[in-house]
PDB file of C-alpha atoms and ligand atoms in Angstrom:
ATOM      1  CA  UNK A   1     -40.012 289.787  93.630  1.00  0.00           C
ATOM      2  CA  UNK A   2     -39.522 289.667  89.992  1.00  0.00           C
ATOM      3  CA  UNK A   3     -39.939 286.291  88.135  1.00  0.00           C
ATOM      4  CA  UNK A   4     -38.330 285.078  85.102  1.00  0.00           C
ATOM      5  CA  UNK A   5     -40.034 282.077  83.851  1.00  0.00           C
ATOM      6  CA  UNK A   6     -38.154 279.965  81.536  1.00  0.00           C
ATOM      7  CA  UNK A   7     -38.169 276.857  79.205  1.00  0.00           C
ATOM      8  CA  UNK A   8     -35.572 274.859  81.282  1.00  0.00           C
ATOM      9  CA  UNK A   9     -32.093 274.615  82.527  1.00  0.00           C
ATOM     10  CA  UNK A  10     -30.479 276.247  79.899  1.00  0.00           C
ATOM     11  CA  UNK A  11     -32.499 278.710  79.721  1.00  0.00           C
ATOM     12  CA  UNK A  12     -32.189 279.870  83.032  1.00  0.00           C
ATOM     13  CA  UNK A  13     -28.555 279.715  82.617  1.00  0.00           C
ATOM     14  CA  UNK A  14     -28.799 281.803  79.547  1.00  0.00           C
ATOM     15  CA  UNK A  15     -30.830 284.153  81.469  1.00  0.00           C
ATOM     16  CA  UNK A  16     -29.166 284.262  84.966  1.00  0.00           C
ATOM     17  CA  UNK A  17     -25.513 284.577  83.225  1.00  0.00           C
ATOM     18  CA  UNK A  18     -26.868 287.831  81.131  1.00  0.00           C
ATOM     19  CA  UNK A  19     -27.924 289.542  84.056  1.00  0.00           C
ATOM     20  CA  UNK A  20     -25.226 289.095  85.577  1.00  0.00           C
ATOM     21  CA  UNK A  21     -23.094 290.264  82.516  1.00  0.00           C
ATOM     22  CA  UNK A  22     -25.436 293.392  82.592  1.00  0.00           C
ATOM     23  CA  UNK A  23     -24.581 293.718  85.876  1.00  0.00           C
ATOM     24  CA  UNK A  24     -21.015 294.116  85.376  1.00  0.00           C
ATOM     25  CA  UNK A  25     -21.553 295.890  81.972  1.00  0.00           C
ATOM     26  CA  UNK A  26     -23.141 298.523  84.039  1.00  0.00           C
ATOM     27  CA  UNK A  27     -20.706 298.884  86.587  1.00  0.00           C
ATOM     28  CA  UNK A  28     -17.206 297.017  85.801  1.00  0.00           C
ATOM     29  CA  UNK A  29     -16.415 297.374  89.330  1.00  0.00           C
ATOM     30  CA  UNK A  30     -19.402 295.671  91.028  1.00  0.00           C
ATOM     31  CA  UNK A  31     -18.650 293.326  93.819  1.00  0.00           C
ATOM     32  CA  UNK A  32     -20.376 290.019  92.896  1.00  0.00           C
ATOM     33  CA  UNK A  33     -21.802 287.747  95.638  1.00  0.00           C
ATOM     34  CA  UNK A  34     -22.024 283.918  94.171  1.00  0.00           C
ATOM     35  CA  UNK A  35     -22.295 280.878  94.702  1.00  0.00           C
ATOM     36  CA  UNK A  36     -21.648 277.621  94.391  1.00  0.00           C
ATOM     37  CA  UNK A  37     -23.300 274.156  93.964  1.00  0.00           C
ATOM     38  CA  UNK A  38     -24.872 272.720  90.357  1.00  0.00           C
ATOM     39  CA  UNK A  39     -27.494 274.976  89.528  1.00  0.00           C
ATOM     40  CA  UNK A  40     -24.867 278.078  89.018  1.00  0.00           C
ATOM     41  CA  UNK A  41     -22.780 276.038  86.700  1.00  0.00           C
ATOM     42  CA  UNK A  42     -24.653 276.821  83.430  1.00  0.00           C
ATOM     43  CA  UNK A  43     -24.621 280.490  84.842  1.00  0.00           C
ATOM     44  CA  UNK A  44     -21.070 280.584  84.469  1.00  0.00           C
ATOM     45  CA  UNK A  45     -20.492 278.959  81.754  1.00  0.00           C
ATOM     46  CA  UNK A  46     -22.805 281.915  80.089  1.00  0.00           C
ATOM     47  CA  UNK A  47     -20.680 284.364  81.712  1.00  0.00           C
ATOM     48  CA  UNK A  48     -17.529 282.553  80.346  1.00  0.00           C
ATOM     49  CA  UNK A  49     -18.793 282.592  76.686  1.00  0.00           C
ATOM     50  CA  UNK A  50     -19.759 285.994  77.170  1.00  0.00           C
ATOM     51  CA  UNK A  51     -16.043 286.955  78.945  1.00  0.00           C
ATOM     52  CA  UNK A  52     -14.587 284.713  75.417  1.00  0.00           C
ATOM     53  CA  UNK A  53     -16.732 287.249  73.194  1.00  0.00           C
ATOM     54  CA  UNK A  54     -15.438 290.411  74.838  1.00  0.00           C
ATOM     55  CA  UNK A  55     -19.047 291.072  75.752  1.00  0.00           C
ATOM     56  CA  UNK A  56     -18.061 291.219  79.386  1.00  0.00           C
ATOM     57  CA  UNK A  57     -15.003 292.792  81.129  1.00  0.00           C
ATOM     58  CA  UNK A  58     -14.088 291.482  85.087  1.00  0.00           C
ATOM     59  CA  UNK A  59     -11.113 293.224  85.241  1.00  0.00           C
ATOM     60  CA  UNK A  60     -12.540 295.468  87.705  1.00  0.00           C
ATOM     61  CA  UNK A  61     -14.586 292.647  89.421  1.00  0.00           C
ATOM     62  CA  UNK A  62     -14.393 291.747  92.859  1.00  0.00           C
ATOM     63  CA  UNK A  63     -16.056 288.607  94.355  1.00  0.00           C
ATOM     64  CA  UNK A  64     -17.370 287.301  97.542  1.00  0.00           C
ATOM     65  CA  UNK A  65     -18.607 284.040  98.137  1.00  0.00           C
ATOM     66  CA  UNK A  66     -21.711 282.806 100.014  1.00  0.00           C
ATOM     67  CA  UNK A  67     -19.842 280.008 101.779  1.00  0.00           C
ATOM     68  CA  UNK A  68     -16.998 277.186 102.486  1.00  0.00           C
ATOM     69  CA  UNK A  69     -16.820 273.871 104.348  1.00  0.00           C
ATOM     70  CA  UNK A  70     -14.649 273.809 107.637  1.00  0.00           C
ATOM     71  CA  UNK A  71     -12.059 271.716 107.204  1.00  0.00           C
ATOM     72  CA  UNK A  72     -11.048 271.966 103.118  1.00  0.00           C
ATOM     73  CA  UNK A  73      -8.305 273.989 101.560  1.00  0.00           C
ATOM     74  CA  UNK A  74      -7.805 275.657  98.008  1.00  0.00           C
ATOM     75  CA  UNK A  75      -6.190 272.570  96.834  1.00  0.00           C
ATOM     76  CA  UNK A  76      -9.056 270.238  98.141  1.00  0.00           C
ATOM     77  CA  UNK A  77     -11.166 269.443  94.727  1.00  0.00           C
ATOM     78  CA  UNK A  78     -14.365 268.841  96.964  1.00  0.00           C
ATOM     79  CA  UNK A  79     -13.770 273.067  98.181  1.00  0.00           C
ATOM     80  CA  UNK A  80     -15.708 275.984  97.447  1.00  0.00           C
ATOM     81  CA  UNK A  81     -12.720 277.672  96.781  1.00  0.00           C
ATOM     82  CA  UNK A  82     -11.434 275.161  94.251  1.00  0.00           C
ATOM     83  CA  UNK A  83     -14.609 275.261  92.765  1.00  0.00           C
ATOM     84  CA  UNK A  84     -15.149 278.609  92.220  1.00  0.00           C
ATOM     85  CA  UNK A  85     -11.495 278.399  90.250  1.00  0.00           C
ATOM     86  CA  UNK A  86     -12.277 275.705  87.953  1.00  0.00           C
ATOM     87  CA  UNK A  87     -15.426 276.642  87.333  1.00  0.00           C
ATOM     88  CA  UNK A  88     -15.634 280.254  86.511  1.00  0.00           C
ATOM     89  CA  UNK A  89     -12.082 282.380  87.763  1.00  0.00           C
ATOM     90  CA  UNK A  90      -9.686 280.612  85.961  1.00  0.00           C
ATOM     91  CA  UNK A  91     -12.035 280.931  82.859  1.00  0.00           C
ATOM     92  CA  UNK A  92     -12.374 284.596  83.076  1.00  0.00           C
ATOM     93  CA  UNK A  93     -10.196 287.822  83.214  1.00  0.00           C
ATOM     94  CA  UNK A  94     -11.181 288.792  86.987  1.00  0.00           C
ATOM     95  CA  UNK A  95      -7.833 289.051  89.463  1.00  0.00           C
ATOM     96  CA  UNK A  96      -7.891 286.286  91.437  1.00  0.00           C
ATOM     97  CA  UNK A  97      -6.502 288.626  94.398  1.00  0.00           C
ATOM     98  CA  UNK A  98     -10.130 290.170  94.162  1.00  0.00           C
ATOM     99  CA  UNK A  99     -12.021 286.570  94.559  1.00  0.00           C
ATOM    100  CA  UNK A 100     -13.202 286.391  98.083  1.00  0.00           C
ATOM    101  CA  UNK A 101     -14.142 282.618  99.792  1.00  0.00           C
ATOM    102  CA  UNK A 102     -14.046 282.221 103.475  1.00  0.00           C
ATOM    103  CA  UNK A 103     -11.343 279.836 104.291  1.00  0.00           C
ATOM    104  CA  UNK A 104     -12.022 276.817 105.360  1.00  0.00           C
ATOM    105  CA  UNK A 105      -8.667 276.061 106.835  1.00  0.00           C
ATOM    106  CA  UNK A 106      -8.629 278.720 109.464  1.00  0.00           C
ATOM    107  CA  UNK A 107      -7.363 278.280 112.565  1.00  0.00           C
ATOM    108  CA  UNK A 108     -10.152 280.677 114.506  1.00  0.00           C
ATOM    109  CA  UNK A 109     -13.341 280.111 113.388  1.00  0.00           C
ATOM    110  CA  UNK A 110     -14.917 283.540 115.629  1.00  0.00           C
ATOM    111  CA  UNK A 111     -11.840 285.172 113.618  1.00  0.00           C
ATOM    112  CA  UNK A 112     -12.603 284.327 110.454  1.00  0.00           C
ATOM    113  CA  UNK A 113     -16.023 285.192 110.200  1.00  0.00           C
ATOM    114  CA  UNK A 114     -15.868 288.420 111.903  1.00  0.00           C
ATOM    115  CA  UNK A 115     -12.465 288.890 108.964  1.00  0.00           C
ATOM    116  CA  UNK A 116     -15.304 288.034 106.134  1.00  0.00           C
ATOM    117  CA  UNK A 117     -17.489 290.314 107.400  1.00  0.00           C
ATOM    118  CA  UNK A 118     -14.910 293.027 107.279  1.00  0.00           C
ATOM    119  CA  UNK A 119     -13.968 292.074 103.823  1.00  0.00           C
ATOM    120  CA  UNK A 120     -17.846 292.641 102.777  1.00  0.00           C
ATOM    121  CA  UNK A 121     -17.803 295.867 104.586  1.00  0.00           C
ATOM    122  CA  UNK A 122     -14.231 297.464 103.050  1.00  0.00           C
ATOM    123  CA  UNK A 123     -15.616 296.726  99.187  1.00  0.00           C
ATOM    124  CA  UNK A 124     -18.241 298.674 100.244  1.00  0.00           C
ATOM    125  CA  UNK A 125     -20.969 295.798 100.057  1.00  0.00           C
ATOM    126  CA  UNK A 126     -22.340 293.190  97.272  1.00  0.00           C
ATOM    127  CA  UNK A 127     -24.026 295.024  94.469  1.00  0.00           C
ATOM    128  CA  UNK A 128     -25.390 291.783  93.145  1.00  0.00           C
ATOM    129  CA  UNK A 129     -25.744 288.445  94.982  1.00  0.00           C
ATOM    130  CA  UNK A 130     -26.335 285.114  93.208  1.00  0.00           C
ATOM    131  CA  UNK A 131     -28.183 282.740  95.207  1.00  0.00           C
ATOM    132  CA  UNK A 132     -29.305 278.758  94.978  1.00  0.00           C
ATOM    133  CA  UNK A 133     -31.691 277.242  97.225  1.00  0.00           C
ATOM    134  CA  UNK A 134     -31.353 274.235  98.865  1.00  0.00           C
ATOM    135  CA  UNK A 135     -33.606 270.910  98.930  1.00  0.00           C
ATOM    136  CA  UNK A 136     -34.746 272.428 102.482  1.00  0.00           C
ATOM    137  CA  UNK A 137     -34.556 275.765 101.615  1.00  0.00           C
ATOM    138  CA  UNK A 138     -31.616 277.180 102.771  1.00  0.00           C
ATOM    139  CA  UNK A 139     -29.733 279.692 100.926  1.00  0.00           C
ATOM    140  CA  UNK A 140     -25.589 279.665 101.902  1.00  0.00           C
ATOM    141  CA  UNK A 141     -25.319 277.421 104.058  1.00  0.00           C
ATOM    142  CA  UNK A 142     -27.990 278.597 106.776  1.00  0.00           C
ATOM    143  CA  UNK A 143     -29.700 275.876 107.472  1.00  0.00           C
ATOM    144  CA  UNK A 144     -33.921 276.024 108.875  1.00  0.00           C
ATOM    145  CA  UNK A 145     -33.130 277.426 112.728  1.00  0.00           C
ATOM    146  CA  UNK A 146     -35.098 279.025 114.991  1.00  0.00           C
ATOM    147  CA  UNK A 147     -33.702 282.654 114.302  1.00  0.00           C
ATOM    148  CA  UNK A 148     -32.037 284.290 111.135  1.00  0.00           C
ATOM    149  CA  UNK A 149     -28.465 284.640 111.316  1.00  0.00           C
ATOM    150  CA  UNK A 150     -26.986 288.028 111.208  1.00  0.00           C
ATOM    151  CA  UNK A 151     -23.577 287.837 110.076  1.00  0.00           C
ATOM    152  CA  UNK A 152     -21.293 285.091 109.232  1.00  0.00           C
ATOM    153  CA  UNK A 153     -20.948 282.469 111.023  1.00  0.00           C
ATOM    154  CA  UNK A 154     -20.416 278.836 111.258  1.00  0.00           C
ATOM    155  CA  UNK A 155     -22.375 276.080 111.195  1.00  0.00           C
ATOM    156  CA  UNK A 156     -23.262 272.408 111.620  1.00  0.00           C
ATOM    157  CA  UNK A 157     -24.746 270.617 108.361  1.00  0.00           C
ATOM    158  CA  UNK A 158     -28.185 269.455 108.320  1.00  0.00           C
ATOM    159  CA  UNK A 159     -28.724 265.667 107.899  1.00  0.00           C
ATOM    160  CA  UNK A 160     -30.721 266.617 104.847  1.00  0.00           C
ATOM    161  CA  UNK A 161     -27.834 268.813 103.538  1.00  0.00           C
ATOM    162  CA  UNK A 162     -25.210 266.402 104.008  1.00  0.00           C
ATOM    163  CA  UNK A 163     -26.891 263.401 102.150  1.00  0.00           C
ATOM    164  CA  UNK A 164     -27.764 265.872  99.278  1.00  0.00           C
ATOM    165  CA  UNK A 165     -24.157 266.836  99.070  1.00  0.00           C
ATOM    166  CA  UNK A 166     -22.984 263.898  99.700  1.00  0.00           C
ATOM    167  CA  UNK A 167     -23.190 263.033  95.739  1.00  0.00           C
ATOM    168  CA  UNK A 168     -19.706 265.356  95.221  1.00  0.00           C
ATOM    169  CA  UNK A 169     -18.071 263.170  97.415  1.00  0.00           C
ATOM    170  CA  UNK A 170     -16.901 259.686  97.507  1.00  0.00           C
ATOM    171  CA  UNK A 171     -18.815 258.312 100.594  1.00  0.00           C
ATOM    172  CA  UNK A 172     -20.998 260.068 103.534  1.00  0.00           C
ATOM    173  CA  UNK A 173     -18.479 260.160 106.152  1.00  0.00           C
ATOM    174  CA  UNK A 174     -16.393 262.356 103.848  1.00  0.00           C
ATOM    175  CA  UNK A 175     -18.687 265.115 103.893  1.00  0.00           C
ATOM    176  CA  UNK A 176     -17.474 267.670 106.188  1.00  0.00           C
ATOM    177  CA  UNK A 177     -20.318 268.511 109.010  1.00  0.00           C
ATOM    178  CA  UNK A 178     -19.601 272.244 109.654  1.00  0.00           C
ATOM    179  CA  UNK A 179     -19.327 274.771 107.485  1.00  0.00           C
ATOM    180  CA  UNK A 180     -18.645 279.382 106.918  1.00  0.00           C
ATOM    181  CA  UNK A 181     -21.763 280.277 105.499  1.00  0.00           C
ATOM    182  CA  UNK A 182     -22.545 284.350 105.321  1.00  0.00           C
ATOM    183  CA  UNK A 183     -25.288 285.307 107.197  1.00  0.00           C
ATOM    184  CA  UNK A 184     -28.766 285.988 106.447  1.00  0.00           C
ATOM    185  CA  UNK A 185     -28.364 290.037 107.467  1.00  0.00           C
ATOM    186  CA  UNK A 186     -24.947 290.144 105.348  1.00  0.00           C
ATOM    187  CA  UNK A 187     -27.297 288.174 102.001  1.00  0.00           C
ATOM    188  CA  UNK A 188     -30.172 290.679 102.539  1.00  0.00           C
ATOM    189  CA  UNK A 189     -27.609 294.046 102.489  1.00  0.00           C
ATOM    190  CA  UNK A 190     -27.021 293.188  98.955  1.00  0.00           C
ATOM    191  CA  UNK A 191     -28.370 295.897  96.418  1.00  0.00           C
ATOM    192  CA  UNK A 192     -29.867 293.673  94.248  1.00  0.00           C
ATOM    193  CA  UNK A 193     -30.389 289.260  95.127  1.00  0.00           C
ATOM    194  CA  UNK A 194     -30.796 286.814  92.042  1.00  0.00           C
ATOM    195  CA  UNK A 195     -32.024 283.169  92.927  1.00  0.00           C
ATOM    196  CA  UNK A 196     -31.731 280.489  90.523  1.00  0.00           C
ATOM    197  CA  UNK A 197     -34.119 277.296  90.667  1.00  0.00           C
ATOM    198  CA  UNK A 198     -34.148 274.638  88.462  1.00  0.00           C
ATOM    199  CA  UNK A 199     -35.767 271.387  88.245  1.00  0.00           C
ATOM    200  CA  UNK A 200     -39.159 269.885  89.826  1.00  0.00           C
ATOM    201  CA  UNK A 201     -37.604 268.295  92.940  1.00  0.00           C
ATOM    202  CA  UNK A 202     -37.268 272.247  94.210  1.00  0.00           C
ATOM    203  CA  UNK A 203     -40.929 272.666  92.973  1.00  0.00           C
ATOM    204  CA  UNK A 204     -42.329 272.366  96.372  1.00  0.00           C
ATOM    205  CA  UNK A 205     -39.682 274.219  98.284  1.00  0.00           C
ATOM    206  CA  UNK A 206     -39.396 276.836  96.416  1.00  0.00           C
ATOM    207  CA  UNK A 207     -43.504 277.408  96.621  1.00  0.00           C
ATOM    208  CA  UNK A 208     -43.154 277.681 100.283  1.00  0.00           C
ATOM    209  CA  UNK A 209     -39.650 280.445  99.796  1.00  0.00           C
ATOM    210  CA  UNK A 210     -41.756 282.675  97.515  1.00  0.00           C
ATOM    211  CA  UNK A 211     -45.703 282.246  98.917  1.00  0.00           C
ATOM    212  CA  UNK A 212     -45.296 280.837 102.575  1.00  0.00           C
ATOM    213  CA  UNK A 213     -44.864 282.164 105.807  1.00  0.00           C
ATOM    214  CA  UNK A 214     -41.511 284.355 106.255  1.00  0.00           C
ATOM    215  CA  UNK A 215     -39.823 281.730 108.538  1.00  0.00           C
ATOM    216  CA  UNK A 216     -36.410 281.063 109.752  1.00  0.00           C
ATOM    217  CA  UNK A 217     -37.217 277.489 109.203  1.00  0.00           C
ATOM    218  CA  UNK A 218     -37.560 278.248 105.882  1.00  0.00           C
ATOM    219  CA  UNK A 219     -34.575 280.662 105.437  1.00  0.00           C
ATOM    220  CA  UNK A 220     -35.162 282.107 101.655  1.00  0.00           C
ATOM    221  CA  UNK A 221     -38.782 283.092 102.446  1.00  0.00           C
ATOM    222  CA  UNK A 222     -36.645 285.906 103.898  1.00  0.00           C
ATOM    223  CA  UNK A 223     -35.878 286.872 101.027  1.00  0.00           C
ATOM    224  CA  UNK A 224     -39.868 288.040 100.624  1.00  0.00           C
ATOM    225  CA  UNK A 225     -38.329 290.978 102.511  1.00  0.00           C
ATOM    226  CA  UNK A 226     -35.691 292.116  99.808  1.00  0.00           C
ATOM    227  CA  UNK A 227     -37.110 295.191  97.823  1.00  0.00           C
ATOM    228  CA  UNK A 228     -34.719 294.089  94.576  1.00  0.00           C
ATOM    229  CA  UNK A 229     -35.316 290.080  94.195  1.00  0.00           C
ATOM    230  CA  UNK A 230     -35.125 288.420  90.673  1.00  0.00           C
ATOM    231  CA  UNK A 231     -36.320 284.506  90.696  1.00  0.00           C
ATOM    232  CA  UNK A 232     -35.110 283.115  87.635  1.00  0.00           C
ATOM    233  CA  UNK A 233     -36.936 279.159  87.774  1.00  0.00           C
ATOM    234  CA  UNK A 234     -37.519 276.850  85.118  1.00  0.00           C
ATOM    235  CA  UNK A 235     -40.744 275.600  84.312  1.00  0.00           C
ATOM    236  CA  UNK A 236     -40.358 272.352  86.265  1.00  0.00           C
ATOM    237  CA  UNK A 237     -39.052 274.609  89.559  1.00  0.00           C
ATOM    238  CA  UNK A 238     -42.102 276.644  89.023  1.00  0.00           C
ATOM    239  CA  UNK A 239     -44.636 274.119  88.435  1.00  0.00           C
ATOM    240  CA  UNK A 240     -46.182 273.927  92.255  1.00  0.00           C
ATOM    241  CA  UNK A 241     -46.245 277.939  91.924  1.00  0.00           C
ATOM    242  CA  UNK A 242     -48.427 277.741  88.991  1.00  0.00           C
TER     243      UNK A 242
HETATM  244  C1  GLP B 301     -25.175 273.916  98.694  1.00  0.00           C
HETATM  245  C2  GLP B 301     -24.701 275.377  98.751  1.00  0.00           C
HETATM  246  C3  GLP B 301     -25.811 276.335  98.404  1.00  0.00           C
HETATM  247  C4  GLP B 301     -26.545 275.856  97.171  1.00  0.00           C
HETATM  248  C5  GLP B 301     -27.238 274.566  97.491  1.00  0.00           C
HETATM  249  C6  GLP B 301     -28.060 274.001  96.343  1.00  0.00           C
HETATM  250  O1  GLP B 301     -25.447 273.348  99.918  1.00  0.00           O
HETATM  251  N1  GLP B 301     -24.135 275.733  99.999  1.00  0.00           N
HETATM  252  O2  GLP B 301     -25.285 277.628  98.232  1.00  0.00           O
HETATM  253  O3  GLP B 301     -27.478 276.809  96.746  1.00  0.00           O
HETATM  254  O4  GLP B 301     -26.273 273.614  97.878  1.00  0.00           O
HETATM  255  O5  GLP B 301     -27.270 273.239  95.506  1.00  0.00           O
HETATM  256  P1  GLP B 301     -27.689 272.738  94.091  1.00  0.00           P
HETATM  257  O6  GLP B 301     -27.629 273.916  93.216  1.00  0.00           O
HETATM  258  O7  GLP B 301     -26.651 271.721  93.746  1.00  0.00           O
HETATM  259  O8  GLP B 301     -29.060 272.163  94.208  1.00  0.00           O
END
């Protein structure tokens, strides 16, 4: 695993959004895996300015995302899929016909995920995935288990994960309790992974992803495993590491 240390937020944003512009200036028809949740939002606001400049071309861009609640549509504001359009592909010249979220309004859950996988398989796989890591470690949406998850799938929330999402919504019993989440087999058949950490509150967890055991109950230690890992942390997310 390759680490990028860096001053703070911003910087990682700065950071994280440039590799991922390299990434497409490279290859302008990579298939992105991202992500949602705060930590990417500086990210793509980076890859905005740098879209703005002409720096960066997504015309030939497709996306897939790590995950979606069961239960909200594109129109929901509290949706993965409604986030990913406010926040970066309605900014940005990528064809929305070639942004990928699982939807959370399907009627057969078994059908969905095995559809998501397929979509995954037909672009041919994710060249570069963009990852955050949650307060317990998870990375998606799977949660510490006994096993890793292969493939998509769905799952029930974590206590933990609900009350630290329940902030984006406008009381606890609004936060959905299941949710699509790509497995850990499809995140680890990306070509090249690129976690984001930020802040001293994931100082601790983040310790244990990088440096403890590789344990599904700590699901991004997996990613110990990856042979193409970038960590781009803050100073504050790195601090326990130090
Ligand atoms: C959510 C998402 C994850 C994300 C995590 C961390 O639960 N499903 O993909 O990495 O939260 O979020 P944040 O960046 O807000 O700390």
């Amino acid at each position: 695993m390759r680490i990028v240390r860096t001053k703070d937020y911003d910087d990682m944003s700065r950071k994280a959004g440039d590799i991922i512009a390299a990434q497409v200036i490279l290859n302008p028809a990579s298939v992105l895996g991202l992500a949602t949740g705060s930590t990417p939002l500086g990210t793509y606001k980076r890859l905005i300015k740098r879209c703005d400049k002409g720096d960066v071309d997504f015309a030939g861009v497709h996306s897939v995302n790590l995950d979606e609640y069961v239960g909200l549509g594109p129109t929901s504001d509290q949706s993965y899929r409604y986030f990913m359009n406010e926040n970066l592909f309605s900014h940005v010249n990528i064809d929305i016909k070639n942004t990928n979220v699982p939807d959370g309004l399907a009627k057969d859950a078994e059908e969905e995920c095995a559809r998501y996988e397929e979509v995954m398989r037909a672009l041919g796989g994710i060249d570069l995935q963009l990852l955050g890591l949650g307060p317990n470690g998870h990375i998606g949406f799977n949660e510490p288990a006994d096993a890793f998850a292969r493939e998509t799938h769905k799952v029930a929330l974590t206590e933990s994960t609900i009350k630290a999402n329940r902030r984006f919504f406008n009381k606890e019993d609004d936060v959905p309790r299941f949710a699509y989440t790509m497995g850990i087999g499809s995140i680890m058949r990306a070509q090249r992974i690129l976690l984001i950490v930020s802040g001293e509150q994931k100082a601790e967890i983040l310790k244990a992803a990088v440096c403890g055991p590789i344990t599904p109950q700590v699901p991004a230690s997996v990613l110990q495993l990856h042979p193409c890992v970038t960590l781009v942390a803050d100073k504050a997310a790195l601090s326990a590491l130090d």
